[in-house]
CSV table of C-alpha atoms and ligand atoms in Angstrom, one decimal:
chain,number,residue,atom,x,y,z
A,1,MET,CA,0.0,0.0,-0.1
A,2,ARG,CA,1.5,3.3,-1.1
A,3,ILE,CA,0.2,6.5,0.7
A,4,CYS,CA,1.3,9.9,-0.6
A,5,ILE,CA,1.0,12.5,2.2
A,6,ASP,CA,1.0,16.3,0.9
A,7,PRO,CA,2.0,18.9,3.5
A,8,GLY,CA,0.6,22.0,2.0
A,9,HIS,CA,2.4,25.2,1.3
A,10,ALA,CA,6.0,26.2,1.6
A,11,GLY,CA,8.1,25.6,-1.3
A,12,ARG,CA,9.4,29.2,-0.9
A,13,LEU,CA,9.9,30.7,2.5
A,14,THR,CA,7.6,33.2,1.3
A,15,ASP,CA,4.6,31.0,1.4
A,16,PRO,CA,4.1,30.0,5.0
A,17,GLY,CA,0.3,29.1,4.2
A,18,ALA,CA,-2.0,30.7,7.1
A,19,VAL,CA,0.0,32.3,10.0
A,20,SER,CA,-1.5,32.3,13.6
A,21,PRO,CA,-2.0,36.1,14.6
A,22,PHE,CA,-1.5,34.9,18.2
A,23,THR,CA,1.6,32.6,18.2
A,24,GLY,CA,3.2,33.2,14.9
A,25,VAL,CA,2.8,29.5,14.4
A,26,ARG,CA,2.9,28.8,10.4
A,27,GLU,CA,0.6,26.3,8.7
A,28,SER,CA,3.5,25.2,6.5
A,29,ASP,CA,5.5,24.1,9.6
A,30,VAL,CA,2.2,22.4,11.4
A,31,VAL,CA,1.3,20.3,8.6
A,32,LEU,CA,4.9,19.3,7.7
A,33,SER,CA,5.3,18.1,11.4
A,34,MET,CA,2.0,16.3,11.3
A,35,ALA,CA,2.8,14.7,7.9
A,36,LEU,CA,6.0,13.1,9.4
A,37,MET,CA,4.0,11.9,12.3
A,38,VAL,CA,1.4,10.4,9.9
A,39,GLN,CA,4.3,8.8,7.9
A,40,ARG,CA,5.7,6.9,11.0
A,41,TYR,CA,2.4,5.6,12.0
A,42,LEU,CA,1.7,4.1,8.5
A,43,GLN,CA,5.4,2.7,8.0
A,44,ALA,CA,5.0,1.1,11.3
A,45,VAL,CA,2.3,-0.9,9.9
A,46,GLY,CA,4.2,-1.6,7.0
A,47,TYR,CA,2.9,0.9,4.2
A,48,GLU,CA,5.0,2.8,2.0
A,49,VAL,CA,4.6,6.7,2.5
A,50,MET,CA,6.0,9.5,0.4
A,51,LEU,CA,5.8,13.0,1.4
A,52,THR,CA,5.5,15.5,-1.5
A,53,ARG,CA,7.9,17.8,0.5
A,54,THR,CA,10.1,17.2,3.4
A,55,GLN,CA,11.3,20.7,4.2
A,56,ASP,CA,10.4,24.4,3.5
A,57,GLU,CA,12.7,25.2,0.7
A,58,GLN,CA,11.6,22.8,-2.1
A,59,SER,CA,11.0,25.4,-4.8
A,60,GLU,CA,9.5,23.0,-7.0
A,61,THR,CA,6.5,22.3,-4.5
A,62,ASP,CA,5.3,26.0,-5.5
A,63,ASP,CA,3.9,24.4,-8.4
A,64,LEU,CA,0.8,22.2,-7.4
A,65,SER,CA,1.2,19.9,-10.6
A,66,TYR,CA,4.6,19.0,-9.2
A,67,ARG,CA,2.9,17.4,-6.2
A,68,THR,CA,0.2,15.6,-8.2
A,69,ASN,CA,2.7,14.2,-10.7
A,70,LEU,CA,4.8,13.0,-8.0
A,71,SER,CA,2.0,11.1,-6.5
A,72,ASN,CA,0.7,9.8,-9.8
A,73,SER,CA,4.4,8.8,-11.1
A,74,TRP,CA,4.8,7.0,-7.8
A,75,ARG,CA,1.5,5.3,-8.3
A,76,ALA,CA,0.3,6.2,-4.8
A,77,ASP,CA,-2.8,4.2,-3.8
A,78,LEU,CA,-4.2,7.1,-1.7
A,79,PHE,CA,-3.3,10.9,-1.6
A,80,VAL,CA,-4.0,13.0,1.7
A,81,SER,CA,-3.3,16.6,1.6
A,82,LEU,CA,-2.8,18.6,4.9
A,83,HIS,CA,-3.7,22.1,5.7
A,84,CYS,CA,-4.7,24.5,8.5
A,85,ASN,CA,-7.7,26.8,8.0
A,86,SER,CA,-7.7,30.5,8.3
A,87,ALA,CA,-10.7,32.9,8.6
A,88,GLY,CA,-11.1,36.7,9.1
A,89,SER,CA,-13.1,36.0,12.1
A,90,SER,CA,-11.0,34.6,15.0
A,91,SER,CA,-14.2,32.8,16.2
A,92,ALA,CA,-14.3,30.5,13.3
A,93,GLN,CA,-13.4,26.9,14.3
A,94,GLY,CA,-13.2,23.2,13.6
A,95,TYR,CA,-12.1,20.7,11.0
A,96,GLU,CA,-13.3,20.0,7.5
A,97,ILE,CA,-12.4,17.3,5.0
A,98,TRP,CA,-12.7,18.1,1.4
A,99,THR,CA,-13.0,16.0,-1.9
A,100,SER,CA,-13.6,16.5,-5.5
A,101,PRO,CA,-17.1,17.0,-6.7
A,102,GLY,CA,-19.3,13.6,-7.1
A,103,GLN,CA,-19.1,10.4,-5.3
A,104,THR,CA,-15.8,8.9,-5.6
A,105,GLN,CA,-13.4,6.5,-3.7
A,106,GLY,CA,-12.1,9.9,-2.1
A,107,ASP,CA,-15.3,10.3,-0.5
A,108,ILE,CA,-15.1,7.0,1.3
A,109,LEU,CA,-11.6,7.7,2.4
A,110,ALA,CA,-12.6,11.2,3.5
A,111,THR,CA,-15.4,9.9,5.6
A,112,LYS,CA,-13.2,7.3,7.4
A,113,ILE,CA,-10.6,9.9,8.2
A,114,PHE,CA,-13.5,12.3,9.3
A,115,ASN,CA,-14.9,9.6,11.8
A,116,GLN,CA,-11.5,8.9,13.2
A,117,VAL,CA,-10.9,12.7,13.8
A,118,ALA,CA,-14.4,13.1,15.3
A,119,ASP,CA,-13.7,10.0,17.7
A,120,GLU,CA,-10.4,11.5,18.7
A,121,PHE,CA,-11.6,14.9,19.3
A,122,PRO,CA,-15.2,15.0,20.6
A,123,ASP,CA,-14.4,18.5,21.8
A,124,ARG,CA,-13.7,19.9,18.5
A,125,VAL,CA,-16.4,21.0,15.8
A,126,GLY,CA,-16.8,19.0,12.5
A,127,ARG,CA,-17.7,21.5,10.0
A,128,THR,CA,-19.8,19.1,7.4
A,129,ASP,CA,-22.0,19.1,4.3
A,130,TYR,CA,-24.3,16.3,4.5
A,131,THR,CA,-26.3,17.4,1.3
A,132,ASP,CA,-24.7,14.4,-0.5
A,133,GLY,CA,-25.1,12.0,2.3
A,134,ASP,CA,-21.5,12.2,3.8
A,135,PRO,CA,-19.6,14.7,5.9
A,136,ASP,CA,-17.1,15.9,3.4
A,137,LYS,CA,-17.3,19.2,1.6
A,138,GLU,CA,-16.4,19.2,-2.0
A,139,SER,CA,-14.4,21.5,-4.2
A,140,ARG,CA,-12.3,21.4,-7.3
A,141,PHE,CA,-9.0,21.8,-5.5
A,142,TYR,CA,-6.1,21.3,-7.8
A,143,VAL,CA,-4.5,18.4,-5.7
A,144,LEU,CA,-7.8,16.6,-5.5
A,145,MET,CA,-8.5,17.1,-9.2
A,146,TYR,CA,-5.3,15.9,-10.8
A,147,THR,CA,-4.4,13.0,-8.5
A,148,ASP,CA,-5.0,9.6,-10.1
A,149,ALA,CA,-5.5,8.0,-6.5
A,150,PRO,CA,-8.4,8.3,-4.2
A,151,ALA,CA,-7.6,11.8,-2.6
A,152,CYS,CA,-8.9,14.2,0.1
A,153,LEU,CA,-7.7,17.3,1.8
A,154,VAL,CA,-8.0,17.8,5.7
A,155,GLU,CA,-8.3,21.2,7.1
A,156,THR,CA,-7.0,20.2,10.5
A,157,ALA,CA,-8.2,23.3,12.3
A,158,PHE,CA,-8.4,27.0,12.3
A,159,ILE,CA,-4.8,28.6,13.0
A,160,SER,CA,-6.6,32.0,12.9
A,161,ASN,CA,-8.6,30.9,16.2
A,162,GLU,CA,-6.6,31.2,19.4
A,163,GLU,CA,-7.3,28.2,21.0
A,164,GLU,CA,-7.0,26.1,17.8
A,165,GLY,CA,-3.9,27.8,17.0
A,166,GLN,CA,-2.4,26.9,20.3
A,167,LEU,CA,-3.3,23.3,20.0
A,168,LEU,CA,-1.9,23.0,16.2
A,169,ALA,CA,1.4,24.4,17.7
A,170,ASN,CA,1.2,21.6,20.4
A,171,PRO,CA,3.5,18.6,19.2
A,172,ALA,CA,1.2,16.2,21.4
A,173,TRP,CA,-1.9,17.3,20.0
A,174,GLN,CA,-0.4,17.2,16.5
A,175,ASP,CA,0.5,13.6,17.2
A,176,ARG,CA,-3.1,12.7,18.4
A,177,TYR,CA,-4.3,14.1,15.1
A,178,ALA,CA,-1.9,12.3,13.0
A,179,ARG,CA,-2.8,9.2,14.6
A,180,ALA,CA,-6.3,9.8,13.8
A,181,ILE,CA,-5.6,10.4,10.1
A,182,ALA,CA,-3.4,7.4,9.9
A,183,ARG,CA,-6.3,5.3,11.6
A,184,GLY,CA,-8.8,6.9,9.0
A,185,ILE,CA,-6.4,5.5,6.2
A,186,THR,CA,-6.1,2.1,7.5
A,187,ASP,CA,-9.8,2.0,8.0
A,188,TYR,CA,-10.1,2.7,4.3
A,189,VAL,CA,-7.6,0.0,3.3
A,190,GLY,CA,-9.3,-2.4,5.7
A,191,GLY,CA,-7.3,-4.3,8.4
A,192,LEU,CA,-4.3,-3.3,10.3
A,193,SER,CA,-4.9,-1.2,13.6
A,194,ILE,CA,-2.9,1.6,14.7
B,201,ZN,ZN1,-3.5,25.7,3.4
C-alpha cells in the first residue's frame, strides 16, 4: 500500500500558508510536522509513505502539478493533503475534509478519516456538508482534481482561532491528530490497526 501525504504550502519561505496572529505559528510548519507523524504511524504497519515535501525550501513544490505528478508517477494508492484553515473572524473553528465533486473513492476515504478525527476530538467542531449523504465538503481543489489516487484534503483546524492555533502548535496534539488520520487511512484500506 502506497500512501502519498502532501503537507501544504512552503516551497518558498514566502509561502508559510496561514499564520496564527496569536502565536506566529505557520501552517506550513504545522502540516509538515503532522505529515512526518502520519508517515511514522503508517510505516510502522508496513505501508510505503511518500511526502510531497520534507522541508520548507523545495521550490518545485510551488507548482501544485509537481505534487500531483509525484503522486501519480509513484503510483500512490491514496493521496491525503494536510492544511490548516484560516478566517477573518477569530471565532471560526473546527475541522473540514474536502474531496473533489461527485461520489468517488475519495469520499469513502474522507469519511473514514472524518470519523477517526471526530472520535479523537469530540470537543472540536466537525464542519460538514451532508447534502450528498456524507460529511465531506467538495471543491475542485487542484490536488484533488489531478491526482489519480483516491484523494482528500484535511483542513485540520483554524490557525486563526486562538485556542485552535495553540493546539496546532502543540506536538502532543499534532501527534493525536496524525494518529487519527493514519487510523482513517487504515480503516479505508481495511485491516491493520494503529
Ligand atoms: Zn492551506
